[in-house]
């Protein structure tokens, strides 16, 4: 996944006809860090990826990550349909009132 992201970043840089030196300078990172991003290196920080995306004008794309969490919403809906389970405190109160 990171390798594919790195390749897309590299292609975006090439389409804009920007050199690695230019992108690295504008992002405030070293060329080595840029190479790591373009290689999909998991050691590159998220901040470094974001800086490079910002230089390429692609930083808004990060807003789409997990924006439409369909699985999470379905799980949430399933929990809302079932009655809540009694927690430890409720069970303790129930035991006390039964005495």
Coordinates of N, CA and C in Angstrom, one line a residue:
X1 N 0.8 -1.2 0.0 CA 0.0 0.0 0.0 C 0.9 1.3 0.0
X2 N 1.9 1.3 0.9 CA 2.8 2.5 0.9 C 3.6 2.6 -0.4
X3 N 4.0 1.4 -0.9 CA 4.7 1.5 -2.2 C 3.9 2.1 -3.3
X4 N 2.6 1.7 -3.3 CA 1.7 2.3 -4.4 C 1.5 3.8 -4.1
X5 N 1.4 4.2 -2.9 CA 1.3 5.6 -2.5 C 2.5 6.4 -3.0
X6 N 3.7 5.8 -2.7 CA 4.9 6.4 -3.0 C 5.0 6.6 -4.5
X7 N 4.6 5.6 -5.3 CA 4.7 5.7 -6.7 C 3.7 6.8 -7.3
X8 N 2.5 6.9 -6.7 CA 1.6 7.9 -7.1 C 2.2 9.3 -6.8
X9 N 2.8 9.4 -5.6 CA 3.5 10.7 -5.3 C 4.6 11.0 -6.3
X10 N 5.4 10.1 -6.6 CA 6.4 10.3 -7.6 C 5.9 10.7 -9.0
X11 N 4.8 10.0 -9.4 CA 4.2 10.3 -10.7 C 3.6 11.7 -10.7
X12 N 3.0 12.1 -9.5 CA 2.4 13.5 -9.4 C 3.5 14.5 -9.5
X13 N 4.7 14.2 -8.9 CA 5.8 15.2 -9.0 C 6.3 15.3 -10.4
X14 N 6.4 14.1 -11.1 CA 6.9 14.2 -12.5 C 5.9 14.9 -13.4
X15 N 4.6 14.7 -13.2 CA 3.6 15.3 -14.0 C 3.7 16.8 -13.9
X16 N 4.1 17.3 -12.7 CA 4.2 18.7 -12.5 C 5.6 19.2 -12.9
X17 N 6.4 18.3 -13.4 CA 7.8 18.7 -13.9 C 8.6 19.3 -12.7
X18 N 8.5 18.8 -11.5 CA 9.2 19.3 -10.4 C 10.4 18.3 -10.1
X19 N 11.5 18.8 -9.8 CA 12.7 18.0 -9.4 C 12.6 17.6 -8.0
X20 N 13.3 16.6 -7.6 CA 13.4 16.1 -6.2 C 13.9 17.2 -5.4
X21 N 14.9 18.0 -5.9 CA 15.5 19.1 -5.1 C 14.4 20.1 -4.8
X22 N 13.6 20.5 -5.8 CA 12.6 21.5 -5.6 C 11.5 21.1 -4.6
X23 N 11.0 19.9 -4.8 CA 10.0 19.4 -3.9 C 10.6 19.3 -2.4
X24 N 11.8 18.7 -2.3 CA 12.3 18.6 -1.0 C 12.5 20.0 -0.3
X25 N 13.0 20.9 -1.0 CA 13.2 22.3 -0.5 C 11.9 22.9 -0.1
X26 N 10.9 22.8 -0.9 CA 9.6 23.4 -0.6 C 8.9 22.7 0.6
X27 N 9.2 21.4 0.7 CA 8.6 20.7 1.8 C 9.4 20.8 3.1
X28 N 10.6 21.3 3.0 CA 11.4 21.5 4.2 C 12.0 20.2 4.6
X29 N 12.3 19.3 3.7 CA 12.8 17.9 4.0 C 14.1 17.7 3.2
X30 N 14.8 16.7 3.5 CA 16.0 16.3 2.7 C 15.5 15.5 1.5
X31 N 16.4 15.4 0.5 CA 16.1 14.6 -0.7 C 16.0 13.2 -0.3
X32 N 16.7 12.7 0.7 CA 16.6 11.4 1.1 C 15.3 11.1 1.7
X33 N 14.7 12.0 2.4 CA 13.3 11.8 2.9 C 12.3 11.8 1.8
X34 N 12.5 12.6 0.8 CA 11.6 12.5 -0.4 C 11.8 11.2 -1.1
X35 N 13.0 10.7 -1.3 CA 13.2 9.4 -1.9 C 12.5 8.3 -1.1
X36 N 12.5 8.4 0.3 CA 11.8 7.5 1.1 C 10.3 7.5 0.9
X37 N 9.8 8.7 0.8 CA 8.3 8.8 0.5 C 8.0 8.2 -0.8
X38 N 8.8 8.5 -1.8 CA 8.5 8.0 -3.2 C 8.7 6.5 -3.3
X39 N 9.5 5.9 -2.3 CA 9.7 4.5 -2.3 C 8.7 3.8 -1.4
X40 N 7.9 4.6 -0.7 CA 6.9 4.0 0.2 C 7.5 3.4 1.4
X41 N 8.6 4.0 1.8 CA 9.3 3.5 3.0 C 8.4 3.8 4.3
X42 N 8.1 2.7 5.0 CA 7.2 2.8 6.2 C 7.9 3.6 7.3
X43 N 9.2 3.9 7.2 CA 9.9 4.7 8.2 C 9.7 6.2 8.0
X44 N 9.2 6.6 6.9 CA 9.0 8.0 6.6 C 7.7 8.4 7.5
X45 N 7.8 9.5 8.1 CA 6.7 9.9 9.0 C 5.5 10.4 8.2
X46 N 4.4 10.3 8.9 CA 3.1 10.8 8.2 C 3.3 12.3 7.9
X47 N 4.0 13.0 8.8 CA 4.2 14.5 8.6 C 5.0 14.7 7.3
X48 N 6.0 13.9 7.0 CA 6.7 14.0 5.8 C 5.9 13.8 4.6
X49 N 5.1 12.7 4.6 CA 4.1 12.5 3.5 C 3.2 13.7 3.3
X50 N 2.7 14.2 4.4 CA 1.8 15.4 4.3 C 2.5 16.6 3.7
X51 N 3.7 16.8 4.1 CA 4.4 18.0 3.6 C 4.6 17.8 2.1
X52 N 5.0 16.7 1.6 CA 5.2 16.4 0.2 C 3.8 16.6 -0.6
X53 N 2.8 16.0 0.0 CA 1.5 16.2 -0.6 C 1.1 17.6 -0.7
X54 N 1.4 18.4 0.3 CA 1.0 19.8 0.3 C 1.8 20.6 -0.9
X55 N 3.1 20.2 -1.0 CA 3.8 20.9 -2.1 C 3.2 20.5 -3.5
X56 N 2.7 19.3 -3.6 CA 2.1 18.9 -4.9 C 0.7 19.3 -5.0
X57 N 0.1 20.0 -4.0 CA -1.3 20.4 -4.1 C -2.2 19.3 -3.8
X58 N -1.8 18.2 -3.2 CA -2.6 17.1 -3.0 C -3.0 16.8 -1.5
X59 N -2.7 17.8 -0.7 CA -3.0 17.7 0.8 C -4.4 17.5 1.1
X60 N -5.3 18.0 0.3 CA -6.8 17.9 0.6 C -7.2 16.4 0.5
X61 N -6.5 15.6 -0.3 CA -6.8 14.2 -0.5 C -6.8 13.5 0.8
X62 N -6.0 13.9 1.7 CA -5.9 13.2 3.0 C -7.2 13.2 3.8
X63 N -8.1 14.2 3.5 CA -9.4 14.4 4.2 C -10.3 13.2 3.8
X64 N -10.1 12.5 2.7 CA -11.0 11.5 2.3 C -10.7 10.1 3.0
X65 N -9.5 10.1 3.7 CA -9.2 8.8 4.4 C -10.2 8.6 5.5
X66 N -10.8 7.5 5.5 CA -11.8 7.0 6.5 C -13.0 8.0 6.6
X67 N -13.2 8.8 5.6 CA -14.3 9.8 5.7 C -15.7 9.1 5.6
X68 N -15.7 8.0 4.8 CA -17.0 7.3 4.7 C -16.7 5.9 5.2
X69 N -16.8 5.7 6.5 CA -16.5 4.5 7.2 C -17.8 3.6 7.2
X70 N -18.0 3.0 6.1 CA -19.3 2.2 6.0 C -19.3 1.0 6.9
X71 N -18.2 0.3 7.1 CA -18.2 -0.8 8.1 C -18.5 -0.3 9.5
X72 N -17.8 0.8 9.9 CA -18.0 1.3 11.2 C -19.4 1.8 11.5
X73 N -20.0 2.4 10.5 CA -21.4 2.9 10.6 C -22.3 1.7 10.7
X74 N -22.1 0.6 10.0 CA -23.0 -0.5 10.1 C -22.9 -1.2 11.5
X75 N -21.6 -1.3 12.0 CA -21.4 -1.8 13.3 C -22.1 -0.9 14.4
X76 N -22.0 0.4 14.2 CA -22.6 1.3 15.1 C -24.2 1.2 15.1
X77 N -24.7 1.0 13.9 CA -26.1 0.9 13.7 C -26.6 -0.4 14.4
X78 N -25.8 -1.5 14.2 CA -26.2 -2.8 14.9 C -26.2 -2.6 16.4
X79 N -25.3 -1.9 17.0 CA -25.3 -1.7 18.4 C -26.5 -0.9 18.9
X80 N -26.9 0.1 18.0 CA -28.0 0.9 18.4 C -29.3 0.2 18.4
X81 N -29.4 -0.9 17.5 CA -30.6 -1.6 17.4 C -30.8 -2.6 18.6
X82 N -29.7 -3.0 19.2 CA -29.8 -4.0 20.3 C -29.9 -3.2 21.6
X83 N -30.6 -3.8 22.6 CA -30.7 -3.1 23.9 C -29.3 -3.1 24.6
X84 N -29.0 -2.1 25.3 CA -27.7 -2.0 26.0 C -27.5 -3.1 27.0
X85 N -26.3 -3.6 27.1 CA -26.0 -4.6 28.1 C -25.8 -3.9 29.5
X86 N -26.2 -4.6 30.5 CA -25.9 -4.0 31.9 C -24.5 -4.2 32.2
X87 N -23.9 -3.1 32.7 CA -22.5 -3.1 33.1 C -22.3 -3.7 34.5
X88 N -21.1 -3.7 35.0 CA -20.8 -4.2 36.3 C -21.6 -3.4 37.4
X89 N -21.6 -2.1 37.3 CA -22.2 -1.2 38.3 C -23.7 -1.5 38.3
X90 N -24.4 -1.7 37.2 CA -25.8 -2.0 37.1 C -26.1 -3.3 37.7
X91 N -25.2 -4.3 37.5 CA -25.4 -5.7 38.0 C -25.2 -5.6 39.5
X92 N -24.3 -4.8 40.1 CA -24.1 -4.7 41.5 C -25.3 -4.1 42.2
X93 N -25.8 -3.1 41.6 CA -27.0 -2.4 42.1 C -28.2 -3.4 42.1
X94 N -28.3 -4.2 41.1 CA -29.4 -5.2 41.0 C -29.3 -6.2 42.1
X95 N -28.0 -6.7 42.3 CA -27.8 -7.7 43.4 C -28.1 -7.1 44.8
X96 N -27.7 -5.8 45.0 CA -28.0 -5.2 46.3 C -29.5 -5.0 46.5
X97 N -30.2 -4.7 45.5 CA -31.7 -4.5 45.7 C -32.4 -5.8 45.9
X98 N -31.8 -6.9 45.4 CA -32.4 -8.2 45.6 C -32.3 -8.7 47.0
X99 N -31.3 -8.2 47.7 CA -31.1 -8.7 49.1 C -32.1 -8.3 50.1

